[in-house]
Short mmCIF file of C-alpha atoms in Angstrom, two decimals:
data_model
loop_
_atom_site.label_atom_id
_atom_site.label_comp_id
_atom_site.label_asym_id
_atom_site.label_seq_id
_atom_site.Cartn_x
_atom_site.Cartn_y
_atom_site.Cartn_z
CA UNK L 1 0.00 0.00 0.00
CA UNK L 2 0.69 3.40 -1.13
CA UNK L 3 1.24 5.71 2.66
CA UNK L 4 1.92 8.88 3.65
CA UNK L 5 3.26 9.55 6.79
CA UNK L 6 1.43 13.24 8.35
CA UNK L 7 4.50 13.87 11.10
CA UNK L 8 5.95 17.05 12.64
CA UNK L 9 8.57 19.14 10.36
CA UNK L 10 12.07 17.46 10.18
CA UNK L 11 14.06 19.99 11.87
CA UNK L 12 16.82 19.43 13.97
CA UNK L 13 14.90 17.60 17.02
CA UNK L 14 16.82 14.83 17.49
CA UNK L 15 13.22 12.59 18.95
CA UNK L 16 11.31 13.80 15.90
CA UNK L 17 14.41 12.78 13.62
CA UNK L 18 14.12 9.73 14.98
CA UNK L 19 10.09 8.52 15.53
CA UNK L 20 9.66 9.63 11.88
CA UNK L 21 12.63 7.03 11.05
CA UNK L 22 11.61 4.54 12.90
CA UNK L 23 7.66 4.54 11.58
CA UNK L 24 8.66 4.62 8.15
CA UNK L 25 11.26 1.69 8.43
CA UNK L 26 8.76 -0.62 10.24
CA UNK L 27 5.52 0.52 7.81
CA UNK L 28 8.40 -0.27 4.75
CA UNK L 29 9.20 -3.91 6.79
CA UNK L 30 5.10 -5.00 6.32
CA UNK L 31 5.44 -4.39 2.41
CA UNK L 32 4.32 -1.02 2.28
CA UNK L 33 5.67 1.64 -0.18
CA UNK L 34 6.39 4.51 2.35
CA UNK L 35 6.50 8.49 1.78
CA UNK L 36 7.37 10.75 4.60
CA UNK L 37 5.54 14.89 3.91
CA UNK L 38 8.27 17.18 4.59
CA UNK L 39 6.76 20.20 5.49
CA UNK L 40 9.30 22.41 7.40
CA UNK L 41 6.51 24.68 8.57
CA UNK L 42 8.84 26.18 11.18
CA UNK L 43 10.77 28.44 8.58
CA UNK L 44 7.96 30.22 6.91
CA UNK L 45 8.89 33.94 7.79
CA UNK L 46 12.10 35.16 6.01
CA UNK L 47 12.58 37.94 8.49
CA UNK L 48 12.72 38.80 11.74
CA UNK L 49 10.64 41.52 11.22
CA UNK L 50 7.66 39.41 9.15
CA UNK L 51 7.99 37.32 12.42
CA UNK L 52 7.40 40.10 15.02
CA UNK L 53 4.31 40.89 13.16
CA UNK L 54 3.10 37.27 13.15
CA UNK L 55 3.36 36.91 16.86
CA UNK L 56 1.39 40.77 16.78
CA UNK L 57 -1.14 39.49 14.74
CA UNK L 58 -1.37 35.99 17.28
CA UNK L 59 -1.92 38.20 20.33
CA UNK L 60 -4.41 39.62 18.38
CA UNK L 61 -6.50 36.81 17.77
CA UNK L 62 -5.70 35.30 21.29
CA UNK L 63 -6.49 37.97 23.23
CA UNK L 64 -9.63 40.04 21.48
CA UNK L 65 -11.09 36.98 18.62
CA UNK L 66 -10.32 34.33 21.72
CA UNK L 67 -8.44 31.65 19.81
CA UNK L 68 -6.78 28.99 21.61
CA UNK L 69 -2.95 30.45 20.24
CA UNK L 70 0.28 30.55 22.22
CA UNK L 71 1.38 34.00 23.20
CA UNK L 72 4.69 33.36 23.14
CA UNK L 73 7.16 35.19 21.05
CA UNK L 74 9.77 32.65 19.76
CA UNK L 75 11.80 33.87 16.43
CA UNK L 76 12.53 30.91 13.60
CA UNK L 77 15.41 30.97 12.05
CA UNK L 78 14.88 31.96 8.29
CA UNK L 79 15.07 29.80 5.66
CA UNK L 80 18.85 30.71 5.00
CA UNK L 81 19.62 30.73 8.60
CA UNK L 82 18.52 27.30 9.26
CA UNK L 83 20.37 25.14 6.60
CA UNK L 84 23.39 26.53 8.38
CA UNK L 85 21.51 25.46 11.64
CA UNK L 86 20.47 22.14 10.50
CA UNK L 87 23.34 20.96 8.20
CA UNK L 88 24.38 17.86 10.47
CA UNK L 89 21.31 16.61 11.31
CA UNK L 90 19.64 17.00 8.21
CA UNK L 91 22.42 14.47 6.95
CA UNK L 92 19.73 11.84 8.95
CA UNK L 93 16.97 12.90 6.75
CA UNK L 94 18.60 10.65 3.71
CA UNK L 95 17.95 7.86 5.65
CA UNK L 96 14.03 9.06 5.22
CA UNK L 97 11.96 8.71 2.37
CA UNK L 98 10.26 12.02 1.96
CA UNK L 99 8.06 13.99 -0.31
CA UNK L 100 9.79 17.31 -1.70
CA UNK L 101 10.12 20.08 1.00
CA UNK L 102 7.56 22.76 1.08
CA UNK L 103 6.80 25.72 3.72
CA UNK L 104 3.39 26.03 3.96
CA UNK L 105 0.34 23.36 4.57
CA UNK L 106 -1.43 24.43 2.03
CA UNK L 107 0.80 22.67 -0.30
CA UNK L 108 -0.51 19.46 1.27
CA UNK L 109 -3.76 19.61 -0.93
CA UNK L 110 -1.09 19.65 -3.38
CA UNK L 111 0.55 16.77 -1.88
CA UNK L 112 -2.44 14.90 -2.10
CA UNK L 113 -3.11 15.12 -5.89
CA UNK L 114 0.57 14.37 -6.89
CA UNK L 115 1.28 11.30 -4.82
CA UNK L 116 -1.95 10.02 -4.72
CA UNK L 117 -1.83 7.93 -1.18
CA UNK L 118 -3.75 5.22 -0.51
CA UNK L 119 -3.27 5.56 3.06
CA UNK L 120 -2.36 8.03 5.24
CA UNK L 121 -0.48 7.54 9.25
CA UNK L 122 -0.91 10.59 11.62
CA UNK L 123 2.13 10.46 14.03
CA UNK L 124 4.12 10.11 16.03
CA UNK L 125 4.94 13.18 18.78
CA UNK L 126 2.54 15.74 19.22
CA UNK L 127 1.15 16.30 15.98
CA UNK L 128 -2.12 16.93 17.74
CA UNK L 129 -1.08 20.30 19.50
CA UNK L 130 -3.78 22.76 18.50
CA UNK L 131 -0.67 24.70 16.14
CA UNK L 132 -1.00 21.76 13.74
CA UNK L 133 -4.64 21.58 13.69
CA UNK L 134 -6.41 20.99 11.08
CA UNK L 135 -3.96 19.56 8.91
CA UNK L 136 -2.99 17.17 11.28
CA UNK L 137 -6.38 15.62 11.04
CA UNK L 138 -6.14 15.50 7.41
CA UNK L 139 -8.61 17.46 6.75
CA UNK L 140 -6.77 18.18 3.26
CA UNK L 141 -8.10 14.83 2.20
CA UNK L 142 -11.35 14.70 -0.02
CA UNK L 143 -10.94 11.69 -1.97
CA UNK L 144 -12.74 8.44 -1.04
CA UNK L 145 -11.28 4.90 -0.09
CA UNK L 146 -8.47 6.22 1.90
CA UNK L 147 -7.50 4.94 4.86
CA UNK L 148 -7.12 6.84 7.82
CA UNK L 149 -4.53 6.36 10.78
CA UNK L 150 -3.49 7.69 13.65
CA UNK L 151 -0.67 6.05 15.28
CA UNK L 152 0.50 7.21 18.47
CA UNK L 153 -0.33 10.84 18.27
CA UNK L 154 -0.06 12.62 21.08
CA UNK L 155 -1.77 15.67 22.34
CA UNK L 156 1.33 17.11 23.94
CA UNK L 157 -0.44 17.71 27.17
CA UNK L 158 -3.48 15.78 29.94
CA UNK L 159 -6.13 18.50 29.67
CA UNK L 160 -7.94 19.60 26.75
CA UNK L 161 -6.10 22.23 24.47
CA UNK L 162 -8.83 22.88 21.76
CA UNK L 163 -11.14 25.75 21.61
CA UNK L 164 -14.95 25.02 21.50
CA UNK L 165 -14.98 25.61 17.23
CA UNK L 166 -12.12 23.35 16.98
CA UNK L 167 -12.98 20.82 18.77
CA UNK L 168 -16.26 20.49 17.05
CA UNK L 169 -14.06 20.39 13.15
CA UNK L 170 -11.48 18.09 15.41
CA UNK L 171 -14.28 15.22 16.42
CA UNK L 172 -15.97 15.54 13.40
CA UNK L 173 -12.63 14.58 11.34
CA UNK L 174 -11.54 12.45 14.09
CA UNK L 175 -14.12 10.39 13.40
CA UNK L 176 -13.38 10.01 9.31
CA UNK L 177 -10.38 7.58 10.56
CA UNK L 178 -10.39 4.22 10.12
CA UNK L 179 -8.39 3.56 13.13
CA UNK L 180 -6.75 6.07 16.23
CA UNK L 181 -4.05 5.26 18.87
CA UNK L 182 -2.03 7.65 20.98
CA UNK L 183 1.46 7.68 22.68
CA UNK L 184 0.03 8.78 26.07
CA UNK L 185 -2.27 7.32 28.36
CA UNK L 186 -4.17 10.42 28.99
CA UNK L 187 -5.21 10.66 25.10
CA UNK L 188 -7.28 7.88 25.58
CA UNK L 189 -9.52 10.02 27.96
CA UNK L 190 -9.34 12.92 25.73
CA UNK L 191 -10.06 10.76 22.77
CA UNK L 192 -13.49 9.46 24.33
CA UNK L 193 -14.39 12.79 25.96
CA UNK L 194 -13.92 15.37 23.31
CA UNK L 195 -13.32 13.40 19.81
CA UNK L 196 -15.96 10.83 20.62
CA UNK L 197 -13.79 8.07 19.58
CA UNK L 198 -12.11 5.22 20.75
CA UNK L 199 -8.42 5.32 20.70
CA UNK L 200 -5.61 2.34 22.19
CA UNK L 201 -2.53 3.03 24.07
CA UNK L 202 0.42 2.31 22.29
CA UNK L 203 4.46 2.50 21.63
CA UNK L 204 6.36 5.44 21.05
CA UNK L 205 7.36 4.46 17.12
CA UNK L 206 11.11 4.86 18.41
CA UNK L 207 10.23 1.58 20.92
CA UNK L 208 9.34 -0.84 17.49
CA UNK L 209 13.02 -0.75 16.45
CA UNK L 210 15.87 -1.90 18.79
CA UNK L 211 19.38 -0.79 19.36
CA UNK L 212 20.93 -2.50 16.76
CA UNK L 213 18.90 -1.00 14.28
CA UNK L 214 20.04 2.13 15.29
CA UNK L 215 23.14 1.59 15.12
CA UNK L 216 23.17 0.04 12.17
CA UNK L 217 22.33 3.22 10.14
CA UNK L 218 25.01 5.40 12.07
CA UNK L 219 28.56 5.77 12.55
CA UNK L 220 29.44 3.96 15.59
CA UNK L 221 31.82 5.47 17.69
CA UNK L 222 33.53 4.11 21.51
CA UNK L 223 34.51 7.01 23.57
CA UNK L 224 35.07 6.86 27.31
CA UNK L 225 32.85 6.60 30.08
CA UNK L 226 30.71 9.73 30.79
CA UNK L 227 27.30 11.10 31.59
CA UNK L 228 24.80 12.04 28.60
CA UNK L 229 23.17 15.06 29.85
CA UNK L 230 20.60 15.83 27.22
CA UNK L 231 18.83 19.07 28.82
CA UNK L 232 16.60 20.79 26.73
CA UNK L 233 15.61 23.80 29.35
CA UNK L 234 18.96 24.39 31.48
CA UNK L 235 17.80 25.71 34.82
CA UNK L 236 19.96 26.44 37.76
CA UNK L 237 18.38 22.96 39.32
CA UNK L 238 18.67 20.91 36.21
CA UNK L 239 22.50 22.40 35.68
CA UNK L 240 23.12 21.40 39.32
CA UNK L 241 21.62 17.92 39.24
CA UNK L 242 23.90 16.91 36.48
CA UNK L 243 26.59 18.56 37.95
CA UNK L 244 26.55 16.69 41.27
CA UNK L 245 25.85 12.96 39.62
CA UNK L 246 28.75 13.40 37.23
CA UNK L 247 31.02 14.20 40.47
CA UNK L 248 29.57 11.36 42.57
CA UNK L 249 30.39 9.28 39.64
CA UNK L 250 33.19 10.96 38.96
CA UNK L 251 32.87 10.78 35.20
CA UNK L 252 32.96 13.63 32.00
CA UNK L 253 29.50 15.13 31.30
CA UNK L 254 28.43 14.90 26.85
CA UNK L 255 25.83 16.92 26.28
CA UNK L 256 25.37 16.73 22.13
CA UNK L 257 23.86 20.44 22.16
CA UNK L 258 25.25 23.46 20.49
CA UNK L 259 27.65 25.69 21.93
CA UNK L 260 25.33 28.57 21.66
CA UNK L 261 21.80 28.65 21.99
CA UNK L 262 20.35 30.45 18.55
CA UNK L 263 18.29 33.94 19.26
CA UNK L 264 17.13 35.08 16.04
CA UNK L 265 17.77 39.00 15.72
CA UNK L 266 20.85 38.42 18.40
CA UNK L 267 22.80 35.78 18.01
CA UNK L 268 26.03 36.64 16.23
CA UNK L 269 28.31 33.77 15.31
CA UNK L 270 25.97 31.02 13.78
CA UNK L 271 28.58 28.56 13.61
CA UNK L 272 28.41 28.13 17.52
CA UNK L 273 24.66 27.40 17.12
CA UNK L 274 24.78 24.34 14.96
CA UNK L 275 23.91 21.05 15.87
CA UNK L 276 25.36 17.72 16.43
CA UNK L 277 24.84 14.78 14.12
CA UNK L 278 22.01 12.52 15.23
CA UNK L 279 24.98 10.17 15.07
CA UNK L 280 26.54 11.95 17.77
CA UNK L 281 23.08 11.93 20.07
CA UNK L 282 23.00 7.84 19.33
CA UNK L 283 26.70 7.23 20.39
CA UNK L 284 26.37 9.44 23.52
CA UNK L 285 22.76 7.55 24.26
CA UNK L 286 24.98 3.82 23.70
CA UNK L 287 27.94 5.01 25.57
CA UNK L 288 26.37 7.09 28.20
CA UNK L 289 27.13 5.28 31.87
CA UNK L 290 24.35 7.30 33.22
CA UNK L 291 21.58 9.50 31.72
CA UNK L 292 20.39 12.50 32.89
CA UNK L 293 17.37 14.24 30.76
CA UNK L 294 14.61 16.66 30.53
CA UNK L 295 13.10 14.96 26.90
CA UNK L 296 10.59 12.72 26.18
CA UNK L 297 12.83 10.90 23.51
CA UNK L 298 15.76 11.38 25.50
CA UNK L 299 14.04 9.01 28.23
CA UNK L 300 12.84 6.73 25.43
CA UNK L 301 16.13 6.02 24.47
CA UNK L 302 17.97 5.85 27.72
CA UNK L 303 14.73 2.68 28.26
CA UNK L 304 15.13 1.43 25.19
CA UNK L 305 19.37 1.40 25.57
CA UNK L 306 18.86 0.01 29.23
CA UNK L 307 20.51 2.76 30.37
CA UNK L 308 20.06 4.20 34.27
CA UNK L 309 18.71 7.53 34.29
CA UNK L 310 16.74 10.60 36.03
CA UNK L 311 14.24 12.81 34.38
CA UNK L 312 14.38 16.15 35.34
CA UNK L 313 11.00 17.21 34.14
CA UNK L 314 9.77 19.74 31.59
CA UNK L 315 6.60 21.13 32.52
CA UNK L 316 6.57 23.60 29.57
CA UNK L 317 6.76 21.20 27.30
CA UNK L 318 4.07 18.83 28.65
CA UNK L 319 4.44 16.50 31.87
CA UNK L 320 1.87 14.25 30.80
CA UNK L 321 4.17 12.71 28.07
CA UNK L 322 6.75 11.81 30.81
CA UNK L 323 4.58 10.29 33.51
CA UNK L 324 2.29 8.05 31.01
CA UNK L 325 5.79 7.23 29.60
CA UNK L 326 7.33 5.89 33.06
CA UNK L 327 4.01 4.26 34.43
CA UNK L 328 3.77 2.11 31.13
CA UNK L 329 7.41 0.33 32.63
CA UNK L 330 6.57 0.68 36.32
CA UNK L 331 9.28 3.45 36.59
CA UNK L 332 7.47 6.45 37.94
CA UNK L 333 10.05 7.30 40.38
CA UNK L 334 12.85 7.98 38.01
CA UNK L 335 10.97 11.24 37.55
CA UNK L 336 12.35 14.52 40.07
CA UNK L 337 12.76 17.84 40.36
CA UNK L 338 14.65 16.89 43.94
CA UNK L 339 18.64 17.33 43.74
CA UNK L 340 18.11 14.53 46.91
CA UNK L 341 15.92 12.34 45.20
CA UNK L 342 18.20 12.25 42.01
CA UNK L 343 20.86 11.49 43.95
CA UNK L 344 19.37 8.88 45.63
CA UNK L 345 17.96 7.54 42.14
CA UNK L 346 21.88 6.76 41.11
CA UNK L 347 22.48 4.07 43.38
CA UNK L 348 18.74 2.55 43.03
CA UNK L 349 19.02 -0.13 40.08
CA UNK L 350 16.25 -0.39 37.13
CA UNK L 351 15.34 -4.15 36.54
CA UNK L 352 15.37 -4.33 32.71
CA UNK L 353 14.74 -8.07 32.37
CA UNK L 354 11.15 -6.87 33.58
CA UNK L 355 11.50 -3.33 31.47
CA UNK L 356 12.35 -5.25 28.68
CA UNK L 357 9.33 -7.91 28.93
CA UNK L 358 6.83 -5.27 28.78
CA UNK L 359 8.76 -3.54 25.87
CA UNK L 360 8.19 -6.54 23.76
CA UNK L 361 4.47 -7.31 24.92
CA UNK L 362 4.04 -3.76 23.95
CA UNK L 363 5.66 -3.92 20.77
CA UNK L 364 3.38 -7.25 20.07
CA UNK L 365 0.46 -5.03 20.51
CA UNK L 366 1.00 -1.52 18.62
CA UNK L 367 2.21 -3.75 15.55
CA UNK L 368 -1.03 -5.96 15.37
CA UNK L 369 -3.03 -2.11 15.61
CA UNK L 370 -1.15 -1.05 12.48
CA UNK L 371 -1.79 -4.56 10.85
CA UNK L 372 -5.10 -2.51 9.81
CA UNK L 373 -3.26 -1.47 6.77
CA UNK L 374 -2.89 -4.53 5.33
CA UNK L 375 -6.63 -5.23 5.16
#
């Protein structure tokens, strides 16, 4: 079958590298002929001025027309800017089958003629955040007889995000699917309760492949023992937390982050803001001796790697991600905000015989949901 996989833009997120690589390998191992849509929605204003009036006009319709839109001022990089940003990890993306890049949504109706899919798979991450809707629901797709999928989309967050217009357009589409699951627990509720539809609970994509397949697409490089602190937001706690486990184990700290964080109309010397090769995020996931992290795929991985590690939180990116995440392999308490408690989580072992038992009955379970696309 002829699918197209509807997944968030491939930037330089290491986790959304990575779930959109491992859905498309394991739809391409059941026979299927497999087309990732590479929209890179995130560059769509060439200037930082063109942005500044977006985020005006977003206030504007937040604030006085009472759409559900963030607030929050965050300047993209420009087109230009970000193939200087993006030039190691988009050396991952050949490793993707994709459509042609576009910049806009819109193009997806586009899309749609051209390739003609006879399927289409919604996921993984949280291609369900109200900023993707209504694409994300496919609502560019008017043709009859094709199949409709959701697999492990993920709402980004436990409560309800939608305003009431869109969640009316949202159920209604939601319900044009031939089949829905979602990455977190909580989705299931929110499924039932504002979609009217059933969903299942299923795998993070990442979870079908294992290690070795990995590292079979990579560069695989040995480097001494350290700690892989992959931190997305560094607070003073966070910062401290690694600090003290990577003296108690006395070991280097790899971090696989740019030198410089990129501020669009400030920073100054690019170069420093570039970012590490997803090959360089795998090897310092398999040769990390501890992990300390603040991402949802950054925790996947350090599971899925057997590695022992702390989660430092991220409640502004979404803690309901985390704890369904943890709960699914009994390992709630690996999650802190406690310099103590992270301490104390260093010398507590993780038994990943029974991890890895419930990783495979898992695995049994979201494949047989997306054996719907053979029939």
């Amino acid at each position: 079958m002829r699918i197209g996989i509807f997944t968030h833009p491939l930037a330089t997120n290491y986790g959304g590298l990575l779930q959109a690589y491992a859905l498309q390998q394991i739809l391409i191992r059941d026979g299927h002929d497999v087309i990732t849509i590479n929209c890179n929605n995130r560059v769509l204003y060439t200037s930082f001025i063109r942005q500044f009036l977006g985020w005006l006009s977003r206030l504007k319709k937040r604030y006085i027309n009472k759409k559900n839109i963030s607030p929050c001022f965050s300047p993209q990089p420009t087109i230009e800017q970000n193939i200087i940003l993006s030039r190691n990890t988009d050396l991952f993306i050949n490793n993707i089958n994709t459509t042609y890049c576009f910049y806009d949504y819109k193009e997806l109706l586009k899309i749609d003629k051209e390739y003609n899919f006879e399927a289409y798979v919604v996921g993984s991450d949280q291609v369900w955040l109200p900023s993707f809707f209504p694409w994300s629901f496919l609502n560019f797709v008017t043709r009859d007889n094709v199949k409709r999928i959701a697999y492990a989309a993920s709402f980004g967050h436990a409560t309800w995000q939608y305003d009431d217009e869109q969640t009316k357009k949202a159920s209604q589409l939601a319900k044009k699917f031939d089949a829905i699951s979602v990455r977190e627990d909580s989705g299931v509720t929110l499924c039932k309760d504002y979609l009217k539809v059933k969903a299942l609970h299923v795998l993070d994509p990442t979870m079908l492949l294992n290690p070795k397949d990995y590292l079979s697409v990579i560069n695989v490089k040995k480097v001494s023992k350290m700690i892989f602190a992959y931190v997305l937001d560094k607070s003073v706690l966070k910062q401290k937390i690694v600090k003290t486990i990577a003296d108690k184990l006395q070991l280097n700290v790899y971090t696989c982050m740019p030198e410089e964080e990129f501020i669009n109309g400030v920073t100054k010397d690019i170069s420093k803001c570039i970012f590490p090769a997803v090959d360089d995020w795998i090897n310092g996931i398999n040769n990390a001796e501890f992990v300390v992290t603040d991402s949802f795929h950054g925790t996947v991985f350090a599971i899925l790697f057997n590695k022992p590690f702390v989660v430092t939180g991220n409640e502004h990116r979404g803690m309901a991600r985390f704890e369904s995440l943890l709960r699914m392999f009994g390992l709630e308490d690996r999650l802190t905000t406690s310099l103590e408690k992270a301490l104390e989580l260093v010398n507590t072992p993780i038994d990943y015989v029974k991890v890895n038992q419930i990783i495979e009955e898992k695995r049994r379970e979201s494949l047989q949901f997306l054996s719907i696309l053979k029939k």
